[in-house]
PDB file of C-alpha atoms in Angstrom:
ATOM      1  CA  MET A   1       0.000   0.000   0.000  1.00  0.00           C
ATOM      2  CA  TYR A   2       0.918   3.645  -0.435  1.00  0.00           C
ATOM      3  CA  LEU A   3       0.164   5.504   2.786  1.00  0.00           C
ATOM      4  CA  LYS A   4       0.208   9.131   3.864  1.00  0.00           C
ATOM      5  CA  GLY A   5       0.929   9.710   7.549  1.00  0.00           C
ATOM      6  CA  ILE A   6       0.143  13.016   9.261  1.00  0.00           C
ATOM      7  CA  PHE A   7       1.676  12.978  12.728  1.00  0.00           C
ATOM      8  CA  CYS A   8       2.158  15.357  15.611  1.00  0.00           C
ATOM      9  CA  GLU A   9       5.860  16.158  15.718  1.00  0.00           C
ATOM     10  CA  VAL A  10       6.200  14.708  19.235  1.00  0.00           C
ATOM     11  CA  LEU A  11       5.834  11.305  17.541  1.00  0.00           C
ATOM     12  CA  ALA A  12       8.510  12.024  14.936  1.00  0.00           C
ATOM     13  CA  ARG A  13      11.059   9.428  16.027  1.00  0.00           C
ATOM     14  CA  GLN A  14       8.467   6.671  16.360  1.00  0.00           C
ATOM     15  CA  ALA A  15       6.790   7.561  13.069  1.00  0.00           C
ATOM     16  CA  TYR A  16      10.031   7.547  11.081  1.00  0.00           C
ATOM     17  CA  TYR A  17      11.201   4.358  12.791  1.00  0.00           C
ATOM     18  CA  ALA A  18       7.943   2.541  12.075  1.00  0.00           C
ATOM     19  CA  ALA A  19       7.830   3.862   8.506  1.00  0.00           C
ATOM     20  CA  ALA A  20      11.349   2.564   7.884  1.00  0.00           C
ATOM     21  CA  LEU A  21      10.301  -0.936   8.961  1.00  0.00           C
ATOM     22  CA  SER A  22       6.884  -0.926   7.299  1.00  0.00           C
ATOM     23  CA  PRO A  23       6.233  -3.224   4.318  1.00  0.00           C
ATOM     24  CA  HIS A  24       4.315  -0.304   2.791  1.00  0.00           C
ATOM     25  CA  VAL A  25       5.452   2.970   1.223  1.00  0.00           C
ATOM     26  CA  VAL A  26       4.793   5.679   3.796  1.00  0.00           C
ATOM     27  CA  ASP A  27       5.102   9.436   3.339  1.00  0.00           C
ATOM     28  CA  VAL A  28       5.441  11.078   6.758  1.00  0.00           C
ATOM     29  CA  GLU A  29       4.319  14.650   7.401  1.00  0.00           C
ATOM     30  CA  LEU A  30       4.858  16.348  10.774  1.00  0.00           C
ATOM     31  CA  VAL A  31       2.674  18.990  12.412  1.00  0.00           C
ATOM     32  CA  ASN A  32       3.876  21.532  14.981  1.00  0.00           C
ATOM     33  CA  LYS A  33       2.902  20.426  18.483  1.00  0.00           C
ATOM     34  CA  GLY A  34       2.155  24.003  19.541  1.00  0.00           C
ATOM     35  CA  LEU A  35      -1.097  23.870  17.576  1.00  0.00           C
ATOM     36  CA  HIS A  36      -2.512  21.652  20.345  1.00  0.00           C
ATOM     37  CA  ASP A  37      -2.903  24.761  22.480  1.00  0.00           C
ATOM     38  CA  THR A  38      -5.777  25.908  20.261  1.00  0.00           C
ATOM     39  CA  PRO A  39      -7.832  22.900  19.096  1.00  0.00           C
ATOM     40  CA  GLU A  40      -9.731  24.831  16.437  1.00  0.00           C
ATOM     41  CA  VAL A  41      -6.447  26.007  14.915  1.00  0.00           C
ATOM     42  CA  LEU A  42      -5.056  22.471  14.905  1.00  0.00           C
ATOM     43  CA  ARG A  43      -8.278  21.176  13.351  1.00  0.00           C
ATOM     44  CA  ALA A  44      -8.114  23.785  10.590  1.00  0.00           C
ATOM     45  CA  ASP A  45      -4.471  22.955   9.899  1.00  0.00           C
ATOM     46  CA  LEU A  46      -5.169  19.222   9.685  1.00  0.00           C
ATOM     47  CA  GLN A  47      -8.149  19.818   7.400  1.00  0.00           C
ATOM     48  CA  ARG A  48      -5.983  21.945   5.121  1.00  0.00           C
ATOM     49  CA  ARG A  49      -3.463  19.107   4.885  1.00  0.00           C
ATOM     50  CA  LEU A  50      -6.200  16.583   4.121  1.00  0.00           C
ATOM     51  CA  ASN A  51      -7.608  18.809   1.393  1.00  0.00           C
ATOM     52  CA  ALA A  52      -4.159  19.082  -0.189  1.00  0.00           C
ATOM     53  CA  ILE A  53      -3.717  15.316  -0.649  1.00  0.00           C
ATOM     54  CA  GLU A  54      -3.805  14.265  -4.289  1.00  0.00           C
ATOM     55  CA  ARG A  55      -6.677  12.081  -5.440  1.00  0.00           C
ATOM     56  CA  ASP A  56      -5.777   8.406  -6.051  1.00  0.00           C
ATOM     57  CA  ARG A  57      -2.220   8.822  -4.761  1.00  0.00           C
ATOM     58  CA  TYR A  58      -2.644   6.948  -1.469  1.00  0.00           C
ATOM     59  CA  ASP A  59      -4.542   3.894  -0.283  1.00  0.00           C
ATOM     60  CA  ALA A  60      -5.128   5.499   3.119  1.00  0.00           C
ATOM     61  CA  VAL A  61      -4.289   8.548   5.204  1.00  0.00           C
ATOM     62  CA  LEU A  62      -3.010   7.802   8.703  1.00  0.00           C
ATOM     63  CA  LEU A  63      -3.637  10.334  11.469  1.00  0.00           C
ATOM     64  CA  GLY A  64      -1.048  10.186  14.240  1.00  0.00           C
ATOM     65  CA  TYR A  65      -3.337  11.853  16.751  1.00  0.00           C
ATOM     66  CA  GLY A  66      -5.696  11.005  19.537  1.00  0.00           C
ATOM     67  CA  LEU A  67      -8.909  12.895  20.135  1.00  0.00           C
ATOM     68  CA  CYS A  68      -6.703  15.680  21.557  1.00  0.00           C
ATOM     69  CA  SER A  69      -9.346  18.017  23.016  1.00  0.00           C
ATOM     70  CA  ASN A  70     -11.613  17.222  20.045  1.00  0.00           C
ATOM     71  CA  SER A  71      -9.051  18.624  17.607  1.00  0.00           C
ATOM     72  CA  ILE A  72      -9.741  15.843  15.091  1.00  0.00           C
ATOM     73  CA  VAL A  73     -13.536  15.935  15.400  1.00  0.00           C
ATOM     74  CA  GLY A  74     -15.165  16.909  12.120  1.00  0.00           C
ATOM     75  CA  LEU A  75     -12.160  16.192   9.892  1.00  0.00           C
ATOM     76  CA  VAL A  76     -12.996  14.967   6.396  1.00  0.00           C
ATOM     77  CA  CYS A  77     -10.747  13.532   3.711  1.00  0.00           C
ATOM     78  CA  PRO A  78     -12.444  14.235   0.362  1.00  0.00           C
ATOM     79  CA  HIS A  79     -11.369  11.131  -1.556  1.00  0.00           C
ATOM     80  CA  THR A  80      -9.226   8.821   0.605  1.00  0.00           C
ATOM     81  CA  ARG A  81     -10.081   6.786   3.687  1.00  0.00           C
ATOM     82  CA  MET A  82      -8.555   7.857   6.994  1.00  0.00           C
ATOM     83  CA  VAL A  83      -7.268   5.535   9.709  1.00  0.00           C
ATOM     84  CA  VAL A  84      -7.245   6.952  13.238  1.00  0.00           C
ATOM     85  CA  PRO A  85      -6.152   5.359  16.540  1.00  0.00           C
ATOM     86  CA  ARG A  86      -8.825   5.082  19.213  1.00  0.00           C
ATOM     87  CA  ALA A  87      -7.054   7.289  21.743  1.00  0.00           C
ATOM     88  CA  HIS A  88      -7.834  10.312  23.861  1.00  0.00           C
ATOM     89  CA  ASP A  89      -4.363  11.775  23.342  1.00  0.00           C
ATOM     90  CA  CYS A  90      -0.799  10.815  22.494  1.00  0.00           C
ATOM     91  CA  ILE A  91      -0.114   9.353  25.949  1.00  0.00           C
ATOM     92  CA  THR A  92      -2.076   6.303  24.792  1.00  0.00           C
ATOM     93  CA  LEU A  93       0.194   6.089  21.746  1.00  0.00           C
ATOM     94  CA  TYR A  94       3.265   6.160  23.989  1.00  0.00           C
ATOM     95  CA  LEU A  95       1.974   3.602  26.500  1.00  0.00           C
ATOM     96  CA  GLY A  96       0.749   1.177  23.842  1.00  0.00           C
ATOM     97  CA  SER A  97      -2.961   0.855  24.625  1.00  0.00           C
ATOM     98  CA  LYS A  98      -5.938   2.902  25.753  1.00  0.00           C
ATOM     99  CA  GLU A  99      -6.599   0.311  28.463  1.00  0.00           C
ATOM    100  CA  ARG A 100      -3.192   0.805  30.020  1.00  0.00           C
ATOM    101  CA  TYR A 101      -3.601   4.571  29.946  1.00  0.00           C
ATOM    102  CA  ALA A 102      -6.979   4.198  31.671  1.00  0.00           C
ATOM    103  CA  ASP A 103      -5.405   1.983  34.344  1.00  0.00           C
ATOM    104  CA  GLU A 104      -2.598   4.484  34.947  1.00  0.00           C
ATOM    105  CA  PHE A 105      -5.053   7.357  35.128  1.00  0.00           C
ATOM    106  CA  ARG A 106      -7.271   5.559  37.632  1.00  0.00           C
ATOM    107  CA  ALA A 107      -4.276   4.636  39.787  1.00  0.00           C
ATOM    108  CA  THR A 108      -2.566   8.051  39.709  1.00  0.00           C
ATOM    109  CA  PRO A 109      -4.686  10.756  38.070  1.00  0.00           C
ATOM    110  CA  GLY A 110      -2.287  13.509  39.148  1.00  0.00           C
ATOM    111  CA  THR A 111       0.456  12.504  36.713  1.00  0.00           C
ATOM    112  CA  TYR A 112       2.627  14.801  34.629  1.00  0.00           C
ATOM    113  CA  TRP A 113       3.826  12.832  31.605  1.00  0.00           C
ATOM    114  CA  TYR A 114       7.269  13.111  30.017  1.00  0.00           C
ATOM    115  CA  THR A 115       8.858  11.535  26.937  1.00  0.00           C
ATOM    116  CA  ALA A 116      12.167  12.088  25.174  1.00  0.00           C
ATOM    117  CA  ASP A 117      10.432  13.283  22.009  1.00  0.00           C
ATOM    118  CA  TYR A 118       8.326  15.883  23.752  1.00  0.00           C
ATOM    119  CA  ILE A 119      11.291  17.228  25.697  1.00  0.00           C
ATOM    120  CA  GLU A 120      13.354  17.528  22.513  1.00  0.00           C
ATOM    121  CA  ARG A 121      10.564  19.258  20.619  1.00  0.00           C
ATOM    122  CA  SER A 122      10.018  21.767  23.439  1.00  0.00           C
ATOM    123  CA  ARG A 123      13.410  23.447  23.438  1.00  0.00           C
ATOM    124  CA  ASP A 124      12.494  26.295  21.126  1.00  0.00           C
ATOM    125  CA  ASP A 125       8.996  27.191  22.303  1.00  0.00           C
ATOM    126  CA  ASP A 126       7.528  28.113  25.673  1.00  0.00           C
ATOM    127  CA  GLY A 127       9.609  25.680  27.708  1.00  0.00           C
ATOM    128  CA  ARG A 128       6.874  23.142  28.389  1.00  0.00           C
ATOM    129  CA  VAL A 129       8.411  19.698  28.331  1.00  0.00           C
ATOM    130  CA  ALA A 130       5.543  17.486  29.493  1.00  0.00           C
ATOM    131  CA  LEU A 131       2.510  15.986  27.818  1.00  0.00           C
ATOM    132  CA  GLY A 132      -0.973  16.605  29.045  1.00  0.00           C
ATOM    133  CA  ALA A 133      -4.270  18.388  28.898  1.00  0.00           C
ATOM    134  CA  ALA A 134      -5.000  22.087  28.695  1.00  0.00           C
ATOM    135  CA  GLY A 135      -5.070  22.583  32.452  1.00  0.00           C
ATOM    136  CA  GLU A 136      -1.526  21.274  32.776  1.00  0.00           C
ATOM    137  CA  LYS A 137      -0.320  23.550  30.029  1.00  0.00           C
ATOM    138  CA  ASP A 138      -1.937  26.571  31.648  1.00  0.00           C
ATOM    139  CA  MET A 139       0.007  25.884  34.849  1.00  0.00           C
ATOM    140  CA  SER A 140       3.226  25.643  32.871  1.00  0.00           C
ATOM    141  CA  VAL A 141       2.458  28.952  31.183  1.00  0.00           C
ATOM    142  CA  VAL A 142       2.058  30.601  34.590  1.00  0.00           C
ATOM    143  CA  TYR A 143       5.370  29.140  35.705  1.00  0.00           C
ATOM    144  CA  GLN A 144       7.171  30.348  32.578  1.00  0.00           C
ATOM    145  CA  GLU A 145       5.739  33.833  33.010  1.00  0.00           C
ATOM    146  CA  TYR A 146       7.043  33.904  36.577  1.00  0.00           C
ATOM    147  CA  VAL A 147      10.478  32.741  35.413  1.00  0.00           C
ATOM    148  CA  GLU A 148      10.627  35.524  32.834  1.00  0.00           C
ATOM    149  CA  LYS A 149       9.463  38.179  35.296  1.00  0.00           C
ATOM    150  CA  TYR A 150      11.128  37.127  38.546  1.00  0.00           C
ATOM    151  CA  GLY A 151      13.787  34.504  37.779  1.00  0.00           C
ATOM    152  CA  ARG A 152      13.657  30.745  38.271  1.00  0.00           C
ATOM    153  CA  ASP A 153      14.263  30.658  42.041  1.00  0.00           C
ATOM    154  CA  ASN A 154      11.549  33.215  42.735  1.00  0.00           C
ATOM    155  CA  ALA A 155       9.221  31.456  40.297  1.00  0.00           C
ATOM    156  CA  ASP A 156       9.708  28.176  42.160  1.00  0.00           C
ATOM    157  CA  TYR A 157       8.936  29.939  45.434  1.00  0.00           C
ATOM    158  CA  LEU A 158       5.791  31.580  44.062  1.00  0.00           C
ATOM    159  CA  MET A 159       4.484  28.305  42.677  1.00  0.00           C
ATOM    160  CA  GLU A 160       5.235  26.655  46.009  1.00  0.00           C
ATOM    161  CA  VAL A 161       3.272  29.330  47.858  1.00  0.00           C
ATOM    162  CA  MET A 162       0.380  29.106  45.428  1.00  0.00           C
ATOM    163  CA  GLY A 163       0.362  25.337  45.746  1.00  0.00           C
ATOM    164  CA  ALA A 164      -0.499  25.160  42.054  1.00  0.00           C
ATOM    165  CA  TRP A 165       1.766  22.249  41.243  1.00  0.00           C
ATOM    166  CA  ARG A 166       1.130  20.094  44.296  1.00  0.00           C
ATOM    167  CA  ALA A 167      -2.590  20.737  44.315  1.00  0.00           C
ATOM    168  CA  HIS A 168      -3.036  18.871  41.049  1.00  0.00           C
ATOM    169  CA  TYR A 169      -0.032  16.602  40.524  1.00  0.00           C
ATOM    170  CA  SER A 170       1.888  14.077  42.574  1.00  0.00           C
ATOM    171  CA  ARG A 171       3.845  12.018  40.030  1.00  0.00           C
ATOM    172  CA  ALA A 172       6.262  12.682  37.180  1.00  0.00           C
ATOM    173  CA  ALA A 173       6.109   9.700  34.816  1.00  0.00           C
ATOM    174  CA  TYR A 174       8.816   9.267  32.191  1.00  0.00           C
ATOM    175  CA  ILE A 175       7.751   6.916  29.382  1.00  0.00           C
ATOM    176  CA  GLU A 176      10.515   5.038  27.604  1.00  0.00           C
ATOM    177  CA  ALA A 177       9.693   2.872  24.584  1.00  0.00           C
ATOM    178  CA  GLU A 178      11.098  -0.625  24.950  1.00  0.00           C
ATOM    179  CA  GLU A 179      11.368  -1.246  21.196  1.00  0.00           C
ATOM    180  CA  MET A 180      13.671   1.652  20.340  1.00  0.00           C
ATOM    181  CA  PRO A 181      16.437   3.318  22.390  1.00  0.00           C
ATOM    182  CA  LEU A 182      16.184   7.105  22.643  1.00  0.00           C
ATOM    183  CA  PRO A 183      18.286   9.804  24.335  1.00  0.00           C
ATOM    184  CA  ASP A 184      17.945   9.584  28.104  1.00  0.00           C
ATOM    185  CA  TYR A 185      16.312  12.558  29.841  1.00  0.00           C
ATOM    186  CA  VAL A 186      15.645  10.777  33.127  1.00  0.00           C
ATOM    187  CA  ALA A 187      17.928  13.062  35.155  1.00  0.00           C
ATOM    188  CA  GLN A 188      16.165  16.170  33.843  1.00  0.00           C
ATOM    189  CA  VAL A 189      12.738  14.807  34.739  1.00  0.00           C
ATOM    190  CA  GLN A 190      13.945  13.611  38.149  1.00  0.00           C
ATOM    191  CA  GLU A 191      15.225  17.125  38.865  1.00  0.00           C
ATOM    192  CA  GLN A 192      11.862  18.653  37.982  1.00  0.00           C
ATOM    193  CA  ALA A 193      10.025  16.083  40.079  1.00  0.00           C
ATOM    194  CA  ALA A 194      12.257  16.744  43.090  1.00  0.00           C
ATOM    195  CA  ARG A 195      11.821  20.507  42.772  1.00  0.00           C
ATOM    196  CA  ARG A 196       8.037  20.151  42.775  1.00  0.00           C
ATOM    197  CA  GLY A 197       7.815  17.471  45.430  1.00  0.00           C
ATOM    198  CA  TRP A 198       6.511  14.783  43.088  1.00  0.00           C
ATOM    199  CA  VAL A 199       7.243  11.078  43.000  1.00  0.00           C
ATOM    200  CA  PHE A 200       9.300  10.093  39.954  1.00  0.00           C
ATOM    201  CA  GLU A 201       8.475   6.918  38.067  1.00  0.00           C
ATOM    202  CA  LYS A 202       9.934   5.471  34.895  1.00  0.00           C
ATOM    203  CA  LEU A 203       7.419   3.515  32.827  1.00  0.00           C
ATOM    204  CA  ALA A 204       8.004   1.090  29.977  1.00  0.00           C
ATOM    205  CA  GLY A 205       6.177   2.295  26.893  1.00  0.00           C
ATOM    206  CA  SER A 206       5.425   0.691  23.550  1.00  0.00           C
ATOM    207  CA  ILE A 207       5.131   1.935  19.985  1.00  0.00           C
ATOM    208  CA  ILE A 208       2.883  -0.986  19.021  1.00  0.00           C
ATOM    209  CA  ILE A 209      -0.056   1.269  18.118  1.00  0.00           C
ATOM    210  CA  LEU A 210       2.056   3.357  15.746  1.00  0.00           C
ATOM    211  CA  ARG A 211       3.741   0.247  14.333  1.00  0.00           C
ATOM    212  CA  ASP A 212       0.395  -1.377  13.600  1.00  0.00           C
ATOM    213  CA  LEU A 213      -1.045   1.876  12.242  1.00  0.00           C
ATOM    214  CA  ILE A 214       1.830   2.250   9.789  1.00  0.00           C
ATOM    215  CA  GLU A 215       2.040  -1.454   8.938  1.00  0.00           C
ATOM    216  CA  GLY A 216      -1.672  -1.731   8.143  1.00  0.00           C
ATOM    217  CA  ARG A 217      -2.918  -3.888  11.036  1.00  0.00           C
ATOM    218  CA  TRP A 218      -6.125  -1.948  11.607  1.00  0.00           C
ATOM    219  CA  ASP A 219      -8.359  -3.948  13.920  1.00  0.00           C
ATOM    220  CA  ASP A 220     -11.587  -2.239  14.958  1.00  0.00           C
ATOM    221  CA  GLU A 221     -10.733  -2.446  18.655  1.00  0.00           C
ATOM    222  CA  ARG A 222      -7.812  -0.025  18.282  1.00  0.00           C
ATOM    223  CA  PHE A 223      -8.435   1.856  15.034  1.00  0.00           C
ATOM    224  CA  LEU A 224     -11.263   3.642  13.273  1.00  0.00           C
ATOM    225  CA  ILE A 225     -11.393   3.602   9.478  1.00  0.00           C
ATOM    226  CA  VAL A 226     -13.239   6.646   8.154  1.00  0.00           C
ATOM    227  CA  SER A 227     -14.611   6.487   4.619  1.00  0.00           C
ATOM    228  CA  PRO A 228     -13.988   9.329   2.151  1.00  0.00           C
ATOM    229  CA  ARG A 229     -16.305  12.331   2.592  1.00  0.00           C
ATOM    230  CA  ARG A 230     -17.281  11.122   6.063  1.00  0.00           C
ATOM    231  CA  THR A 231     -16.063  12.391   9.399  1.00  0.00           C
ATOM    232  CA  LEU A 232     -15.485  11.247  12.970  1.00  0.00           C
ATOM    233  CA  VAL A 233     -17.089  12.238  16.259  1.00  0.00           C
ATOM    234  CA  PRO A 234     -16.497  11.316  19.919  1.00  0.00           C
ATOM    235  CA  THR A 235     -18.504   8.462  21.434  1.00  0.00           C
ATOM    236  CA  TYR A 236     -17.909   9.286  25.124  1.00  0.00           C
ATOM    237  CA  ASP A 237     -17.303   5.615  25.856  1.00  0.00           C
ATOM    238  CA  ALA A 238     -14.508   3.050  25.495  1.00  0.00           C
ATOM    239  CA  ARG A 239     -14.592   3.278  21.693  1.00  0.00           C
ATOM    240  CA  ILE A 240     -13.606   6.974  21.949  1.00  0.00           C
ATOM    241  CA  ILE A 241     -14.459   7.831  18.309  1.00  0.00           C
ATOM    242  CA  ARG A 242     -16.844   6.681  15.583  1.00  0.00           C
ATOM    243  CA  GLU A 243     -17.562   7.443  11.940  1.00  0.00           C
ATOM    244  CA  ALA A 244     -20.389   9.853  11.104  1.00  0.00           C
ATOM    245  CA  ASP A 245     -21.921  11.712   8.188  1.00  0.00           C
ATOM    246  CA  SER A 246     -20.144  14.902   7.252  1.00  0.00           C
ATOM    247  CA  PRO A 247     -22.228  18.109   7.306  1.00  0.00           C
ATOM    248  CA  GLU A 248     -20.999  18.720   3.759  1.00  0.00           C
ATOM    249  CA  GLY A 249     -22.235  15.288   2.702  1.00  0.00           C
TER     250      GLY A 249
END
């Protein structure tokens, strides 16, 4: 098969690695992770990329995204089927299954997630080096503003007084894929965890979802196949997403 993959850049290493091993021809396209901050902007960018795909060039378009604050809801590929992982966000893609992510969340909901890819791709933006939802990012923005205004030591003190970090989070989890060695940022994450009074934990991850996405193993339990000119919507249950009619028909 000839496949087009559109991936968030925080999955760059995994996407290229899986594409290199895939029996199919895969064109990989990366999207700036900063677009996650504004879901409607990310959705518009992804739709623009889908509209730009040539007719009859690919057998399928692969989306390397989870639901991601509904950023992928409403997307339509005009003439090629889309294949999308059943995931709330990219943490599922790092851990290897939505079930494992659910188990981790139930056990320790106050977790700040770190991966080598996300840390590397955060060096030139606002300094946020952890994965997570909008609320987590907002807290990081506050911290960065304090650093810029008052210096790092004073920023740490202010956040300590506010209790903003400890009120919501208790664990820093560093996910490391077992299938592929990556640069080690454990010491950096341990330092951040110690500064904020969090427990540090290193978790074994898996790129099996991305491998199977790129290698064409699309079982219905883990992937949704969306027909051309149709869209996807959230299900608010374990399936996460389903196919639906597009408003444009």
